[in-house]
Structure formats: C-alpha cells, structure tokens
C-alpha cells in the first residue's frame, strides 16, 4: 500500500503570483530572501559578541558585515565586510575576530599593541604599571592560549 501524503501550502496566492511572474520574479524573490537571511546572521553575530562579553572597542563588532555575490546567488557573511573594515585593517586588528571565534592556542605571545588598550579599558591599570601587567598577560596567553568565544558560527546555526 502506498502512503498518502497531504501537503498544505500556506500563502498559496503569493506562491502562485511568484510562479506566474516567471524566472525574473523568482530570481528577485531569491535575492531578497538571501539578503534578509544574511542581514539576520550579521545582526545575530553582533548580538552574540555583545552577549559573550567580547566587545572592547566595538571595532570587531562593527567589522562584521554581509556582501551579495555579483550574480546574486550567494551571500558572504563575515568579519572585515562591515562598516569599520578599513579601521580594523589600519589598526592591525584584522585577525582579532578570528581569535574571538576560535580562541588562540598556546605557544606564542600576542602582539603588544593589541593588549595595551584592552588592559587600560578592562583592568584600569595606571600607565606606570602598564608594561608589567602587559608582559604578564602576554606570557599567560603564550602559556595557556585563550578560550574560544564563538559568535559567527552560532549566528549561522540559529
């Protein structure tokens, strides 16, 4: 015996209009859906960065963005696509979102310029003690690495 499957189409009128519009209408609807999906992933990724307390200056969050492929058939979401992509490139913090997402394995000290601002902001260390605290923190990261705080993959999954 063959099982019977019933399918109910919700919004059948809209689907019918889309199909009657031909390939151009389907193409427009597909591009619109891709753009909306990409924007939702960007919004969720930025929210995840804030929620997991990975925001220092906001540059990593502002660098997240979305681009449609020229043919309109795919969307790329990631870091260095957003409003402050050029700012991140100029300050040398291009890889910072990568290290937030995946963490940093032990082995090497991170660059000095990246940590000084973070130490001032998050720890409130006075200028006179900054070098010592910076060295200790760099050494700790070199020995233990840093924990991953994923924001982009969970945004895509959701």
Short mmCIF file of C-alpha atoms in Angstrom, two decimals:
data_model
loop_
_atom_site.label_atom_id
_atom_site.label_comp_id
_atom_site.label_asym_id
_atom_site.label_seq_id
_atom_site.Cartn_x
_atom_site.Cartn_y
_atom_site.Cartn_z
CA UNK A 1 0.00 0.00 0.00
CA UNK A 2 1.32 3.44 -0.93
CA UNK A 3 1.14 6.03 1.88
CA UNK A 4 -0.86 9.16 1.15
CA UNK A 5 0.85 12.45 1.81
CA UNK A 6 -1.16 15.64 2.09
CA UNK A 7 0.57 18.96 1.58
CA UNK A 8 -0.97 22.25 2.58
CA UNK A 9 0.59 25.35 1.05
CA UNK A 10 0.28 28.40 3.25
CA UNK A 11 0.23 31.61 1.27
CA UNK A 12 -0.65 29.82 -1.94
CA UNK A 13 -1.70 33.07 -3.60
CA UNK A 14 1.74 34.60 -3.12
CA UNK A 15 3.39 31.44 -4.42
CA UNK A 16 1.10 31.42 -7.46
CA UNK A 17 1.91 35.09 -8.21
CA UNK A 18 5.60 34.31 -7.89
CA UNK A 19 5.40 31.34 -10.25
CA UNK A 20 3.30 33.29 -12.78
CA UNK A 21 5.87 36.08 -12.73
CA UNK A 22 8.36 33.71 -14.30
CA UNK A 23 12.09 33.35 -13.74
CA UNK A 24 12.65 37.08 -13.16
CA UNK A 25 10.18 37.14 -10.26
CA UNK A 26 11.68 34.00 -8.75
CA UNK A 27 15.17 35.49 -9.10
CA UNK A 28 14.11 38.73 -7.36
CA UNK A 29 12.44 36.80 -4.53
CA UNK A 30 15.51 34.59 -4.10
CA UNK A 31 17.86 37.58 -3.91
CA UNK A 32 15.59 39.30 -1.41
CA UNK A 33 15.44 36.17 0.77
CA UNK A 34 19.25 35.77 0.64
CA UNK A 35 19.79 39.42 1.58
CA UNK A 36 17.38 39.15 4.51
CA UNK A 37 18.99 35.92 5.71
CA UNK A 38 22.47 37.45 5.53
CA UNK A 39 21.35 40.51 7.47
CA UNK A 40 19.80 38.28 10.15
CA UNK A 41 23.07 36.36 10.55
CA UNK A 42 25.03 39.65 10.83
CA UNK A 43 22.62 41.00 13.43
CA UNK A 44 22.77 37.79 15.49
CA UNK A 45 26.60 37.63 15.27
CA UNK A 46 26.88 41.20 16.58
CA UNK A 47 24.46 40.37 19.39
CA UNK A 48 26.49 37.24 20.24
CA UNK A 49 29.68 39.32 20.51
CA UNK A 50 27.98 41.62 22.99
CA UNK A 51 26.39 38.76 24.91
CA UNK A 52 29.61 36.78 25.33
CA UNK A 53 31.38 39.96 26.52
CA UNK A 54 33.90 40.06 23.69
CA UNK A 55 33.48 43.77 22.95
CA UNK A 56 36.33 46.10 23.85
CA UNK A 57 36.31 48.98 21.38
CA UNK A 58 33.47 47.79 19.16
CA UNK A 59 35.72 47.51 16.09
CA UNK A 60 35.31 43.73 15.82
CA UNK A 61 31.54 44.06 16.04
CA UNK A 62 31.48 46.89 13.51
CA UNK A 63 33.66 44.93 11.09
CA UNK A 64 31.05 42.17 10.72
CA UNK A 65 29.03 42.55 7.56
CA UNK A 66 27.47 40.91 4.55
CA UNK A 67 28.07 41.01 0.81
CA UNK A 68 25.97 39.59 -2.00
CA UNK A 69 27.83 37.84 -4.80
CA UNK A 70 27.68 39.78 -8.09
CA UNK A 71 25.36 37.16 -9.59
CA UNK A 72 23.07 37.47 -6.54
CA UNK A 73 23.06 33.73 -5.92
CA UNK A 74 25.07 33.66 -2.70
CA UNK A 75 25.82 35.75 0.36
CA UNK A 76 29.09 36.05 2.26
CA UNK A 77 28.88 36.96 5.95
CA UNK A 78 31.98 37.59 7.99
CA UNK A 79 34.47 39.91 9.54
CA UNK A 80 36.05 42.76 7.54
CA UNK A 81 32.88 43.18 5.49
CA UNK A 82 31.18 45.71 7.75
CA UNK A 83 31.30 49.44 8.29
CA UNK A 84 34.62 49.53 10.13
CA UNK A 85 36.52 47.04 7.98
CA UNK A 86 39.07 49.65 6.95
CA UNK A 87 39.52 50.77 10.56
CA UNK A 88 40.31 47.20 11.62
CA UNK A 89 42.83 46.87 8.79
CA UNK A 90 44.56 50.14 9.68
CA UNK A 91 44.85 49.35 13.40
CA UNK A 92 46.29 45.90 12.72
CA UNK A 93 43.40 44.09 14.39
CA UNK A 94 42.45 42.13 11.29
CA UNK A 95 42.73 38.72 12.98
CA UNK A 96 41.08 39.72 16.28
CA UNK A 97 37.58 38.42 15.34
CA UNK A 98 39.19 35.13 14.28
CA UNK A 99 40.78 34.73 17.72
CA UNK A 100 37.48 35.55 19.42
CA UNK A 101 35.65 32.91 17.37
CA UNK A 102 38.22 30.10 17.61
CA UNK A 103 40.44 31.08 20.52
CA UNK A 104 44.22 31.17 20.48
CA UNK A 105 46.37 28.16 21.14
CA UNK A 106 49.34 28.35 23.47
CA UNK A 107 52.79 28.88 22.04
CA UNK A 108 53.50 32.50 21.15
CA UNK A 109 52.93 35.86 22.77
CA UNK A 110 50.33 38.09 21.15
CA UNK A 111 51.48 41.47 19.77
CA UNK A 112 51.91 44.29 22.31
CA UNK A 113 49.82 46.91 20.51
CA UNK A 114 46.68 44.79 20.77
CA UNK A 115 46.74 44.33 24.54
CA UNK A 116 47.66 47.78 25.86
CA UNK A 117 44.31 49.35 25.06
CA UNK A 118 42.43 46.32 26.40
CA UNK A 119 44.40 46.39 29.69
CA UNK A 120 43.68 50.10 30.17
CA UNK A 121 39.99 49.71 29.42
CA UNK A 122 39.12 46.43 31.13
CA UNK A 123 41.56 46.36 34.02
CA UNK A 124 42.00 50.07 34.74
CA UNK A 125 45.77 49.70 35.13
CA UNK A 126 47.63 53.02 35.53
CA UNK A 127 50.24 53.95 32.91
CA UNK A 128 53.10 53.39 35.37
CA UNK A 129 52.24 49.66 35.77
CA UNK A 130 51.06 49.02 32.23
CA UNK A 131 54.29 47.44 30.92
CA UNK A 132 54.49 44.91 33.75
CA UNK A 133 50.86 43.87 33.50
CA UNK A 134 51.15 43.68 29.73
CA UNK A 135 54.15 41.34 29.96
CA UNK A 136 52.43 39.08 32.49
CA UNK A 137 49.26 38.89 30.38
CA UNK A 138 51.19 38.18 27.16
CA UNK A 139 53.14 35.44 28.95
CA UNK A 140 49.94 33.88 30.31
CA UNK A 141 48.38 33.86 26.82
CA UNK A 142 51.57 32.32 25.39
CA UNK A 143 51.46 29.56 28.02
CA UNK A 144 47.72 28.83 28.09
CA UNK A 145 46.21 30.35 24.96
CA UNK A 146 42.73 31.85 25.06
CA UNK A 147 39.30 30.26 25.14
CA UNK A 148 37.11 30.36 22.04
CA UNK A 149 34.02 32.57 22.33
CA UNK A 150 32.12 31.68 19.14
CA UNK A 151 29.80 34.33 17.76
CA UNK A 152 29.59 33.83 13.98
CA UNK A 153 29.04 30.05 13.73
CA UNK A 154 26.24 30.12 16.36
CA UNK A 155 24.64 33.04 14.48
CA UNK A 156 24.65 30.99 11.31
CA UNK A 157 23.32 27.94 13.13
CA UNK A 158 20.44 29.91 14.62
#
